[in-house]
């Protein structure tokens, strides 16, 4: 792990949600780092806090206490506007339910993040390039409801990468796809992020993802647990390893 550049640093991160007049803690003093170019997988039971953690790292939500640095910058110290701009520049997000805008074409969905970030001029070129890479350039003028789930998620992947973010967060990106389609979408997302040395943090229920990961974590009891470091095994037969409960 020598010379690994830290892209995400979590320091004593706590997140509680109000439940009646009680506060329920979902994350309790979570510490951790994610490195440049790595593919980190977050496992954990439904309700364990995986989405919460990704939303905090993206700056969509704020922690109850603690600090998050992304590329050395404290997103938790930023004002909302600054955090929004920082997210638009540096982070891509892939959701379980694609979250494409139904009234926009495929191409418009992909260019949107760049237009929001004020880079509208180069948006079309970058978007077409990415649509090419996800195999959907010929569907550029189609609307999302004409696409299959797998195709929609490929558009969402193009959208997440179009502004060339250093960090990509994916929340159960294959959770709404059949196994075969999910595998293709996963490979595509991995290929594209690896090729560009981006950090990918993925919450998932799919154990098939584990052999591809550089590191595997488990969100459990408010904690982010590291497992024995998974080896990079993209092209080899995965050896089984044990994820602690
Ligand atoms: N906005 C919210 N308000 C209240 N409780 C929430 C909110 N978001 C998540 N939670 C609660 O936090 C816990 C963790 O949720 P989540 O992060 O979505 O888990 P996971 O993604 O691992 O399934 C759950 O108990 C959930 O009900
Ligand atoms: Mg979730």
PDB file of C-alpha atoms and ligand atoms in Angstrom:
ATOM      1  CA  UNK A   1       0.000   0.000   0.000  1.00  0.00           C
ATOM      2  CA  UNK A   2       3.060   2.269  -0.187  1.00  0.00           C
ATOM      3  CA  UNK A   3       2.645   5.589  -1.979  1.00  0.00           C
ATOM      4  CA  UNK A   4      -1.069   5.185  -2.298  1.00  0.00           C
ATOM      5  CA  UNK A   5      -2.703   8.508  -2.696  1.00  0.00           C
ATOM      6  CA  UNK A   6      -5.700   8.994  -0.454  1.00  0.00           C
ATOM      7  CA  UNK A   7      -8.797  10.203  -2.267  1.00  0.00           C
ATOM      8  CA  UNK A   8     -11.318   9.826   0.550  1.00  0.00           C
ATOM      9  CA  UNK A   9     -10.521  10.199   4.217  1.00  0.00           C
ATOM     10  CA  UNK A  10     -13.171   9.519   6.854  1.00  0.00           C
ATOM     11  CA  UNK A  11     -12.524  10.801  10.339  1.00  0.00           C
ATOM     12  CA  UNK A  12     -14.753   9.856  13.266  1.00  0.00           C
ATOM     13  CA  UNK A  13     -17.817   9.954  11.095  1.00  0.00           C
ATOM     14  CA  UNK A  14     -21.150   9.717  12.891  1.00  0.00           C
ATOM     15  CA  UNK A  15     -24.596   9.795  11.384  1.00  0.00           C
ATOM     16  CA  UNK A  16     -27.795   9.642  13.380  1.00  0.00           C
ATOM     17  CA  UNK A  17     -31.352   9.981  12.171  1.00  0.00           C
ATOM     18  CA  UNK A  18     -34.207  11.264  14.272  1.00  0.00           C
ATOM     19  CA  UNK A  19     -36.742   8.601  15.084  1.00  0.00           C
ATOM     20  CA  UNK A  20     -39.604  10.042  17.079  1.00  0.00           C
ATOM     21  CA  UNK A  21     -37.800  12.064  19.720  1.00  0.00           C
ATOM     22  CA  UNK A  22     -34.840   9.694  19.750  1.00  0.00           C
ATOM     23  CA  UNK A  23     -31.680   9.817  17.666  1.00  0.00           C
ATOM     24  CA  UNK A  24     -30.797   6.508  16.051  1.00  0.00           C
ATOM     25  CA  UNK A  25     -27.136   6.127  15.178  1.00  0.00           C
ATOM     26  CA  UNK A  26     -26.492   4.507  11.826  1.00  0.00           C
ATOM     27  CA  UNK A  27     -22.754   5.173  11.638  1.00  0.00           C
ATOM     28  CA  UNK A  28     -20.658   5.398  14.781  1.00  0.00           C
ATOM     29  CA  UNK A  29     -17.229   6.997  14.613  1.00  0.00           C
ATOM     30  CA  UNK A  30     -16.297   5.541  11.240  1.00  0.00           C
ATOM     31  CA  UNK A  31     -12.692   5.983  10.160  1.00  0.00           C
ATOM     32  CA  UNK A  32     -11.197   4.925   6.879  1.00  0.00           C
ATOM     33  CA  UNK A  33      -9.416   5.794   3.683  1.00  0.00           C
ATOM     34  CA  UNK A  34      -9.992   5.044   0.039  1.00  0.00           C
ATOM     35  CA  UNK A  35      -7.147   5.305  -2.428  1.00  0.00           C
ATOM     36  CA  UNK A  36      -6.670   6.571  -5.917  1.00  0.00           C
ATOM     37  CA  UNK A  37      -7.462   3.997  -8.570  1.00  0.00           C
ATOM     38  CA  UNK A  38      -8.853   1.376  -6.244  1.00  0.00           C
ATOM     39  CA  UNK A  39     -12.111  -0.506  -6.466  1.00  0.00           C
ATOM     40  CA  UNK A  40     -13.557  -0.795  -2.971  1.00  0.00           C
ATOM     41  CA  UNK A  41     -16.662  -2.818  -2.257  1.00  0.00           C
ATOM     42  CA  UNK A  42     -19.016  -2.160   0.647  1.00  0.00           C
ATOM     43  CA  UNK A  43     -20.982  -5.166   1.796  1.00  0.00           C
ATOM     44  CA  UNK A  44     -23.477  -5.250   4.632  1.00  0.00           C
ATOM     45  CA  UNK A  45     -27.024  -6.138   5.458  1.00  0.00           C
ATOM     46  CA  UNK A  46     -29.881  -4.079   4.171  1.00  0.00           C
ATOM     47  CA  UNK A  47     -30.237  -1.143   6.542  1.00  0.00           C
ATOM     48  CA  UNK A  48     -26.647  -1.336   7.761  1.00  0.00           C
ATOM     49  CA  UNK A  49     -25.794   2.118   6.426  1.00  0.00           C
ATOM     50  CA  UNK A  50     -24.115   1.552   3.041  1.00  0.00           C
ATOM     51  CA  UNK A  51     -26.227   4.127   1.199  1.00  0.00           C
ATOM     52  CA  UNK A  52     -25.866   6.538   4.092  1.00  0.00           C
ATOM     53  CA  UNK A  53     -22.097   6.254   3.884  1.00  0.00           C
ATOM     54  CA  UNK A  54     -22.063   6.821   0.109  1.00  0.00           C
ATOM     55  CA  UNK A  55     -24.404   9.800   0.456  1.00  0.00           C
ATOM     56  CA  UNK A  56     -22.093  11.298   3.065  1.00  0.00           C
ATOM     57  CA  UNK A  57     -18.997  10.783   0.905  1.00  0.00           C
ATOM     58  CA  UNK A  58     -20.768  12.411  -2.027  1.00  0.00           C
ATOM     59  CA  UNK A  59     -21.787  15.360   0.118  1.00  0.00           C
ATOM     60  CA  UNK A  60     -25.467  14.776  -0.640  1.00  0.00           C
ATOM     61  CA  UNK A  61     -25.919  14.382   3.119  1.00  0.00           C
ATOM     62  CA  UNK A  62     -23.975  15.776   6.053  1.00  0.00           C
ATOM     63  CA  UNK A  63     -22.733  13.764   9.030  1.00  0.00           C
ATOM     64  CA  UNK A  64     -23.951  14.421  12.549  1.00  0.00           C
ATOM     65  CA  UNK A  65     -20.283  14.807  13.458  1.00  0.00           C
ATOM     66  CA  UNK A  66     -16.898  13.950  12.049  1.00  0.00           C
ATOM     67  CA  UNK A  67     -15.064  15.004   8.931  1.00  0.00           C
ATOM     68  CA  UNK A  68     -14.757  13.830   5.325  1.00  0.00           C
ATOM     69  CA  UNK A  69     -11.873  14.855   3.101  1.00  0.00           C
ATOM     70  CA  UNK A  70     -12.117  14.258  -0.619  1.00  0.00           C
ATOM     71  CA  UNK A  71      -8.853  14.852  -2.435  1.00  0.00           C
ATOM     72  CA  UNK A  72      -7.616  16.577   0.706  1.00  0.00           C
ATOM     73  CA  UNK A  73     -10.513  18.996   0.896  1.00  0.00           C
ATOM     74  CA  UNK A  74     -12.959  18.954   3.751  1.00  0.00           C
ATOM     75  CA  UNK A  75     -16.367  18.613   2.151  1.00  0.00           C
ATOM     76  CA  UNK A  76     -17.954  18.657   5.601  1.00  0.00           C
ATOM     77  CA  UNK A  77     -16.515  22.136   6.206  1.00  0.00           C
ATOM     78  CA  UNK A  78     -17.838  23.502   2.922  1.00  0.00           C
ATOM     79  CA  UNK A  79     -20.955  25.590   2.617  1.00  0.00           C
ATOM     80  CA  UNK A  80     -23.754  23.881   0.733  1.00  0.00           C
ATOM     81  CA  UNK A  81     -23.192  25.711  -2.537  1.00  0.00           C
ATOM     82  CA  UNK A  82     -19.478  25.011  -2.496  1.00  0.00           C
ATOM     83  CA  UNK A  83     -20.130  21.363  -1.703  1.00  0.00           C
ATOM     84  CA  UNK A  84     -22.574  21.096  -4.608  1.00  0.00           C
ATOM     85  CA  UNK A  85     -20.026  22.570  -6.996  1.00  0.00           C
ATOM     86  CA  UNK A  86     -17.290  20.342  -5.625  1.00  0.00           C
ATOM     87  CA  UNK A  87     -19.497  17.301  -6.147  1.00  0.00           C
ATOM     88  CA  UNK A  88     -20.312  18.301  -9.705  1.00  0.00           C
ATOM     89  CA  UNK A  89     -16.637  18.609 -10.511  1.00  0.00           C
ATOM     90  CA  UNK A  90     -15.201  15.639  -8.699  1.00  0.00           C
ATOM     91  CA  UNK A  91     -17.743  12.929  -8.055  1.00  0.00           C
ATOM     92  CA  UNK A  92     -19.834  10.635 -10.240  1.00  0.00           C
ATOM     93  CA  UNK A  93     -22.755   8.682  -8.789  1.00  0.00           C
ATOM     94  CA  UNK A  94     -24.467   5.571 -10.166  1.00  0.00           C
ATOM     95  CA  UNK A  95     -27.786   4.687  -8.509  1.00  0.00           C
ATOM     96  CA  UNK A  96     -29.691   1.435  -8.227  1.00  0.00           C
ATOM     97  CA  UNK A  97     -32.676   2.806 -10.104  1.00  0.00           C
ATOM     98  CA  UNK A  98     -30.672   4.641 -12.764  1.00  0.00           C
ATOM     99  CA  UNK A  99     -32.301   8.035 -11.991  1.00  0.00           C
ATOM    100  CA  UNK A 100     -32.323   9.194 -15.586  1.00  0.00           C
ATOM    101  CA  UNK A 101     -34.490  12.177 -16.397  1.00  0.00           C
ATOM    102  CA  UNK A 102     -37.403  10.830 -18.458  1.00  0.00           C
ATOM    103  CA  UNK A 103     -38.024  14.040 -20.419  1.00  0.00           C
ATOM    104  CA  UNK A 104     -34.421  14.240 -21.644  1.00  0.00           C
ATOM    105  CA  UNK A 105     -32.905  12.144 -24.405  1.00  0.00           C
ATOM    106  CA  UNK A 106     -30.051   9.764 -23.764  1.00  0.00           C
ATOM    107  CA  UNK A 107     -27.544  12.339 -24.970  1.00  0.00           C
ATOM    108  CA  UNK A 108     -29.127  15.138 -22.933  1.00  0.00           C
ATOM    109  CA  UNK A 109     -29.080  12.981 -19.810  1.00  0.00           C
ATOM    110  CA  UNK A 110     -25.366  12.396 -20.258  1.00  0.00           C
ATOM    111  CA  UNK A 111     -24.463  16.011 -21.028  1.00  0.00           C
ATOM    112  CA  UNK A 112     -26.481  17.388 -18.117  1.00  0.00           C
ATOM    113  CA  UNK A 113     -23.776  17.115 -15.421  1.00  0.00           C
ATOM    114  CA  UNK A 114     -21.337  18.986 -17.632  1.00  0.00           C
ATOM    115  CA  UNK A 115     -23.852  21.654 -18.432  1.00  0.00           C
ATOM    116  CA  UNK A 116     -24.617  22.086 -14.746  1.00  0.00           C
ATOM    117  CA  UNK A 117     -20.900  22.404 -14.117  1.00  0.00           C
ATOM    118  CA  UNK A 118     -20.704  25.119 -16.764  1.00  0.00           C
ATOM    119  CA  UNK A 119     -18.857  23.019 -19.337  1.00  0.00           C
ATOM    120  CA  UNK A 120     -21.643  22.883 -21.848  1.00  0.00           C
ATOM    121  CA  UNK A 121     -19.351  23.493 -24.803  1.00  0.00           C
ATOM    122  CA  UNK A 122     -17.326  20.322 -24.540  1.00  0.00           C
ATOM    123  CA  UNK A 123     -20.286  18.371 -23.168  1.00  0.00           C
ATOM    124  CA  UNK A 124     -21.582  16.883 -26.409  1.00  0.00           C
ATOM    125  CA  UNK A 125     -18.196  15.645 -27.498  1.00  0.00           C
ATOM    126  CA  UNK A 126     -17.442  14.014 -24.143  1.00  0.00           C
ATOM    127  CA  UNK A 127     -20.936  12.584 -23.905  1.00  0.00           C
ATOM    128  CA  UNK A 128     -20.798  11.033 -27.374  1.00  0.00           C
ATOM    129  CA  UNK A 129     -17.405   9.602 -26.615  1.00  0.00           C
ATOM    130  CA  UNK A 130     -18.742   7.945 -23.469  1.00  0.00           C
ATOM    131  CA  UNK A 131     -21.923   6.749 -25.153  1.00  0.00           C
ATOM    132  CA  UNK A 132     -19.635   5.123 -27.697  1.00  0.00           C
ATOM    133  CA  UNK A 133     -17.728   3.422 -24.894  1.00  0.00           C
ATOM    134  CA  UNK A 134     -20.890   2.062 -23.287  1.00  0.00           C
ATOM    135  CA  UNK A 135     -22.161   0.927 -26.684  1.00  0.00           C
ATOM    136  CA  UNK A 136     -25.115   3.290 -26.955  1.00  0.00           C
ATOM    137  CA  UNK A 137     -23.993   6.000 -29.349  1.00  0.00           C
ATOM    138  CA  UNK A 138     -26.712   4.985 -31.811  1.00  0.00           C
ATOM    139  CA  UNK A 139     -29.374   5.539 -29.121  1.00  0.00           C
ATOM    140  CA  UNK A 140     -28.418   9.139 -28.419  1.00  0.00           C
ATOM    141  CA  UNK A 141     -31.800  10.600 -29.370  1.00  0.00           C
ATOM    142  CA  UNK A 142     -33.890   7.943 -27.655  1.00  0.00           C
ATOM    143  CA  UNK A 143     -35.735   8.589 -24.403  1.00  0.00           C
ATOM    144  CA  UNK A 144     -34.946   6.485 -21.310  1.00  0.00           C
ATOM    145  CA  UNK A 145     -38.313   4.695 -21.238  1.00  0.00           C
ATOM    146  CA  UNK A 146     -37.481   3.090 -24.587  1.00  0.00           C
ATOM    147  CA  UNK A 147     -34.391   1.442 -23.124  1.00  0.00           C
ATOM    148  CA  UNK A 148     -33.989  -1.785 -21.170  1.00  0.00           C
ATOM    149  CA  UNK A 149     -32.790  -1.639 -17.563  1.00  0.00           C
ATOM    150  CA  UNK A 150     -29.271  -2.593 -18.581  1.00  0.00           C
ATOM    151  CA  UNK A 151     -29.208   0.069 -21.268  1.00  0.00           C
ATOM    152  CA  UNK A 152     -30.495   2.686 -18.847  1.00  0.00           C
ATOM    153  CA  UNK A 153     -27.771   1.810 -16.399  1.00  0.00           C
ATOM    154  CA  UNK A 154     -25.163   2.084 -19.167  1.00  0.00           C
ATOM    155  CA  UNK A 155     -26.450   5.597 -19.870  1.00  0.00           C
ATOM    156  CA  UNK A 156     -26.235   6.325 -16.143  1.00  0.00           C
ATOM    157  CA  UNK A 157     -22.629   5.120 -16.154  1.00  0.00           C
ATOM    158  CA  UNK A 158     -21.831   7.438 -19.047  1.00  0.00           C
ATOM    159  CA  UNK A 159     -23.489  10.273 -17.124  1.00  0.00           C
ATOM    160  CA  UNK A 160     -21.482   9.482 -13.979  1.00  0.00           C
ATOM    161  CA  UNK A 161     -18.199   9.608 -15.900  1.00  0.00           C
ATOM    162  CA  UNK A 162     -18.792  12.401 -18.397  1.00  0.00           C
ATOM    163  CA  UNK A 163     -17.227  15.147 -16.292  1.00  0.00           C
ATOM    164  CA  UNK A 164     -14.168  13.003 -15.629  1.00  0.00           C
ATOM    165  CA  UNK A 165     -14.604  12.738 -11.841  1.00  0.00           C
ATOM    166  CA  UNK A 166     -11.761  11.388  -9.713  1.00  0.00           C
ATOM    167  CA  UNK A 167     -14.219   9.493  -7.540  1.00  0.00           C
ATOM    168  CA  UNK A 168     -17.136   7.302  -8.602  1.00  0.00           C
ATOM    169  CA  UNK A 169     -19.715   6.081  -6.095  1.00  0.00           C
ATOM    170  CA  UNK A 170     -22.132   3.325  -7.032  1.00  0.00           C
ATOM    171  CA  UNK A 171     -25.045   2.284  -4.841  1.00  0.00           C
ATOM    172  CA  UNK A 172     -26.190  -1.225  -5.761  1.00  0.00           C
ATOM    173  CA  UNK A 173     -25.739  -0.468  -9.462  1.00  0.00           C
ATOM    174  CA  UNK A 174     -26.686  -4.003 -10.486  1.00  0.00           C
ATOM    175  CA  UNK A 175     -29.417  -4.394  -7.867  1.00  0.00           C
ATOM    176  CA  UNK A 176     -32.216  -3.873 -10.340  1.00  0.00           C
ATOM    177  CA  UNK A 177     -30.789  -5.934 -13.202  1.00  0.00           C
ATOM    178  CA  UNK A 178     -30.891  -9.622 -13.998  1.00  0.00           C
ATOM    179  CA  UNK A 179     -27.705 -11.528 -13.304  1.00  0.00           C
ATOM    180  CA  UNK A 180     -26.313 -11.570 -16.811  1.00  0.00           C
ATOM    181  CA  UNK A 181     -27.065  -7.913 -17.495  1.00  0.00           C
ATOM    182  CA  UNK A 182     -25.742  -6.982 -14.054  1.00  0.00           C
ATOM    183  CA  UNK A 183     -22.476  -8.704 -14.806  1.00  0.00           C
ATOM    184  CA  UNK A 184     -22.078  -6.856 -18.099  1.00  0.00           C
ATOM    185  CA  UNK A 185     -22.863  -3.521 -16.473  1.00  0.00           C
ATOM    186  CA  UNK A 186     -20.441  -4.223 -13.658  1.00  0.00           C
ATOM    187  CA  UNK A 187     -17.629  -5.157 -16.054  1.00  0.00           C
ATOM    188  CA  UNK A 188     -18.256  -2.010 -18.025  1.00  0.00           C
ATOM    189  CA  UNK A 189     -18.182   0.215 -14.964  1.00  0.00           C
ATOM    190  CA  UNK A 190     -15.026  -1.496 -13.734  1.00  0.00           C
ATOM    191  CA  UNK A 191     -13.320  -1.289 -17.114  1.00  0.00           C
ATOM    192  CA  UNK A 192     -14.019   2.386 -17.521  1.00  0.00           C
ATOM    193  CA  UNK A 193     -12.995   3.353 -14.000  1.00  0.00           C
ATOM    194  CA  UNK A 194      -9.841   1.206 -14.079  1.00  0.00           C
ATOM    195  CA  UNK A 195      -8.793   2.524 -17.449  1.00  0.00           C
ATOM    196  CA  UNK A 196      -8.948   6.063 -16.121  1.00  0.00           C
ATOM    197  CA  UNK A 197      -7.448   5.248 -12.711  1.00  0.00           C
ATOM    198  CA  UNK A 198     -10.538   6.458 -10.896  1.00  0.00           C
ATOM    199  CA  UNK A 199     -11.498   5.441  -7.401  1.00  0.00           C
ATOM    200  CA  UNK A 200     -14.681   3.370  -7.379  1.00  0.00           C
ATOM    201  CA  UNK A 201     -16.593   2.704  -4.169  1.00  0.00           C
ATOM    202  CA  UNK A 202     -19.524   0.364  -4.646  1.00  0.00           C
ATOM    203  CA  UNK A 203     -22.208  -0.768  -2.239  1.00  0.00           C
ATOM    204  CA  UNK A 204     -23.585  -4.096  -3.323  1.00  0.00           C
ATOM    205  CA  UNK A 205     -25.354  -7.261  -2.319  1.00  0.00           C
ATOM    206  CA  UNK A 206     -23.696  -9.260  -5.072  1.00  0.00           C
ATOM    207  CA  UNK A 207     -20.943 -11.518  -3.796  1.00  0.00           C
ATOM    208  CA  UNK A 208     -19.840 -11.994  -7.433  1.00  0.00           C
ATOM    209  CA  UNK A 209     -18.325  -8.526  -7.257  1.00  0.00           C
ATOM    210  CA  UNK A 210     -15.947  -9.446  -4.468  1.00  0.00           C
ATOM    211  CA  UNK A 211     -13.259 -11.194  -6.558  1.00  0.00           C
ATOM    212  CA  UNK A 212     -12.890  -8.058  -8.675  1.00  0.00           C
ATOM    213  CA  UNK A 213     -12.347  -5.745  -5.729  1.00  0.00           C
ATOM    214  CA  UNK A 214      -9.063  -4.408  -4.479  1.00  0.00           C
ATOM    215  CA  UNK A 215     -10.493  -4.167  -1.003  1.00  0.00           C
ATOM    216  CA  UNK A 216     -13.709  -5.324   0.568  1.00  0.00           C
ATOM    217  CA  UNK A 217     -15.369  -3.688   3.554  1.00  0.00           C
ATOM    218  CA  UNK A 218     -18.364  -4.577   5.603  1.00  0.00           C
ATOM    219  CA  UNK A 219     -20.683  -2.028   7.136  1.00  0.00           C
ATOM    220  CA  UNK A 220     -21.842  -3.567  10.366  1.00  0.00           C
ATOM    221  CA  UNK A 221     -23.109  -2.207  13.662  1.00  0.00           C
ATOM    222  CA  UNK A 222     -22.270   1.343  12.677  1.00  0.00           C
ATOM    223  CA  UNK A 223     -18.700   0.419  11.778  1.00  0.00           C
ATOM    224  CA  UNK A 224     -16.751   0.110   8.550  1.00  0.00           C
ATOM    225  CA  UNK A 225     -14.792  -3.120   8.869  1.00  0.00           C
ATOM    226  CA  UNK A 226     -11.856  -3.963   6.640  1.00  0.00           C
ATOM    227  CA  UNK A 227     -11.539  -7.535   5.523  1.00  0.00           C
ATOM    228  CA  UNK A 228      -8.283  -9.210   4.761  1.00  0.00           C
ATOM    229  CA  UNK A 229      -7.127  -7.380   1.700  1.00  0.00           C
ATOM    230  CA  UNK A 230      -8.642  -8.950  -1.381  1.00  0.00           C
ATOM    231  CA  UNK A 231      -6.123  -9.506  -4.114  1.00  0.00           C
ATOM    232  CA  UNK A 232      -6.551  -8.076  -7.495  1.00  0.00           C
ATOM    233  CA  UNK A 233      -7.834 -11.038  -9.427  1.00  0.00           C
ATOM    234  CA  UNK A 234      -9.596  -9.695 -12.434  1.00  0.00           C
ATOM    235  CA  UNK A 235      -8.121 -12.204 -14.802  1.00  0.00           C
ATOM    236  CA  UNK A 236      -7.705 -15.135 -12.501  1.00  0.00           C
ATOM    237  CA  UNK A 237      -9.993 -17.609 -10.850  1.00  0.00           C
ATOM    238  CA  UNK A 238     -11.128 -16.134  -7.561  1.00  0.00           C
ATOM    239  CA  UNK A 239      -9.923 -17.842  -4.417  1.00  0.00           C
ATOM    240  CA  UNK A 240     -12.505 -17.867  -1.669  1.00  0.00           C
ATOM    241  CA  UNK A 241     -11.895 -15.643   1.301  1.00  0.00           C
ATOM    242  CA  UNK A 242     -13.785 -14.955   4.418  1.00  0.00           C
ATOM    243  CA  UNK A 243     -15.763 -11.846   5.133  1.00  0.00           C
ATOM    244  CA  UNK A 244     -16.268 -11.376   8.863  1.00  0.00           C
ATOM    245  CA  UNK A 245     -19.822 -11.059  10.100  1.00  0.00           C
TER     246      UNK A 245
HETATM  247  N1  LIG B   1     -33.274  10.026   5.578  1.00  0.00           N
HETATM  248  C1  LIG B   1     -33.407   9.119   6.538  1.00  0.00           C
HETATM  249  N2  LIG B   1     -34.165   9.352   7.627  1.00  0.00           N
HETATM  250  C2  LIG B   1     -34.284   8.437   8.601  1.00  0.00           C
HETATM  251  N3  LIG B   1     -33.657   7.249   8.614  1.00  0.00           N
HETATM  252  C3  LIG B   1     -32.881   6.964   7.560  1.00  0.00           C
HETATM  253  C4  LIG B   1     -32.704   7.863   6.468  1.00  0.00           C
HETATM  254  N4  LIG B   1     -31.861   7.314   5.562  1.00  0.00           N
HETATM  255  C5  LIG B   1     -31.536   6.105   6.073  1.00  0.00           C
HETATM  256  N5  LIG B   1     -32.143   5.898   7.258  1.00  0.00           N
HETATM  257  C6  LIG B   1     -31.992   4.693   8.116  1.00  0.00           C
HETATM  258  O1  LIG B   1     -30.624   4.428   8.265  1.00  0.00           O
HETATM  259  C7  LIG B   1     -30.369   3.030   8.230  1.00  0.00           C
HETATM  260  C8  LIG B   1     -29.358   2.749   7.130  1.00  0.00           C
HETATM  261  O2  LIG B   1     -29.987   2.949   5.874  1.00  0.00           O
HETATM  262  P1  LIG B   1     -29.194   2.785   4.509  1.00  0.00           P
HETATM  263  O3  LIG B   1     -27.963   3.578   4.583  1.00  0.00           O
HETATM  264  O4  LIG B   1     -30.153   3.081   3.432  1.00  0.00           O
HETATM  265  O5  LIG B   1     -28.824   1.234   4.557  1.00  0.00           O
HETATM  266  P2  LIG B   1     -28.330   0.270   3.384  1.00  0.00           P
HETATM  267  O6  LIG B   1     -28.013   1.101   2.189  1.00  0.00           O
HETATM  268  O7  LIG B   1     -27.136  -0.440   3.958  1.00  0.00           O
HETATM  269  O8  LIG B   1     -29.449  -0.682   3.138  1.00  0.00           O
HETATM  270  C9  LIG B   1     -31.711   2.375   8.021  1.00  0.00           C
HETATM  271  O9  LIG B   1     -32.186   1.954   9.265  1.00  0.00           O
HETATM  272  C10 LIG B   1     -32.577   3.470   7.463  1.00  0.00           C
HETATM  273  O10 LIG B   1     -33.912   3.296   7.799  1.00  0.00           O
HETATM  274 MG1  LIG B   2     -28.796   1.087   0.322  1.00  0.00          MG
END
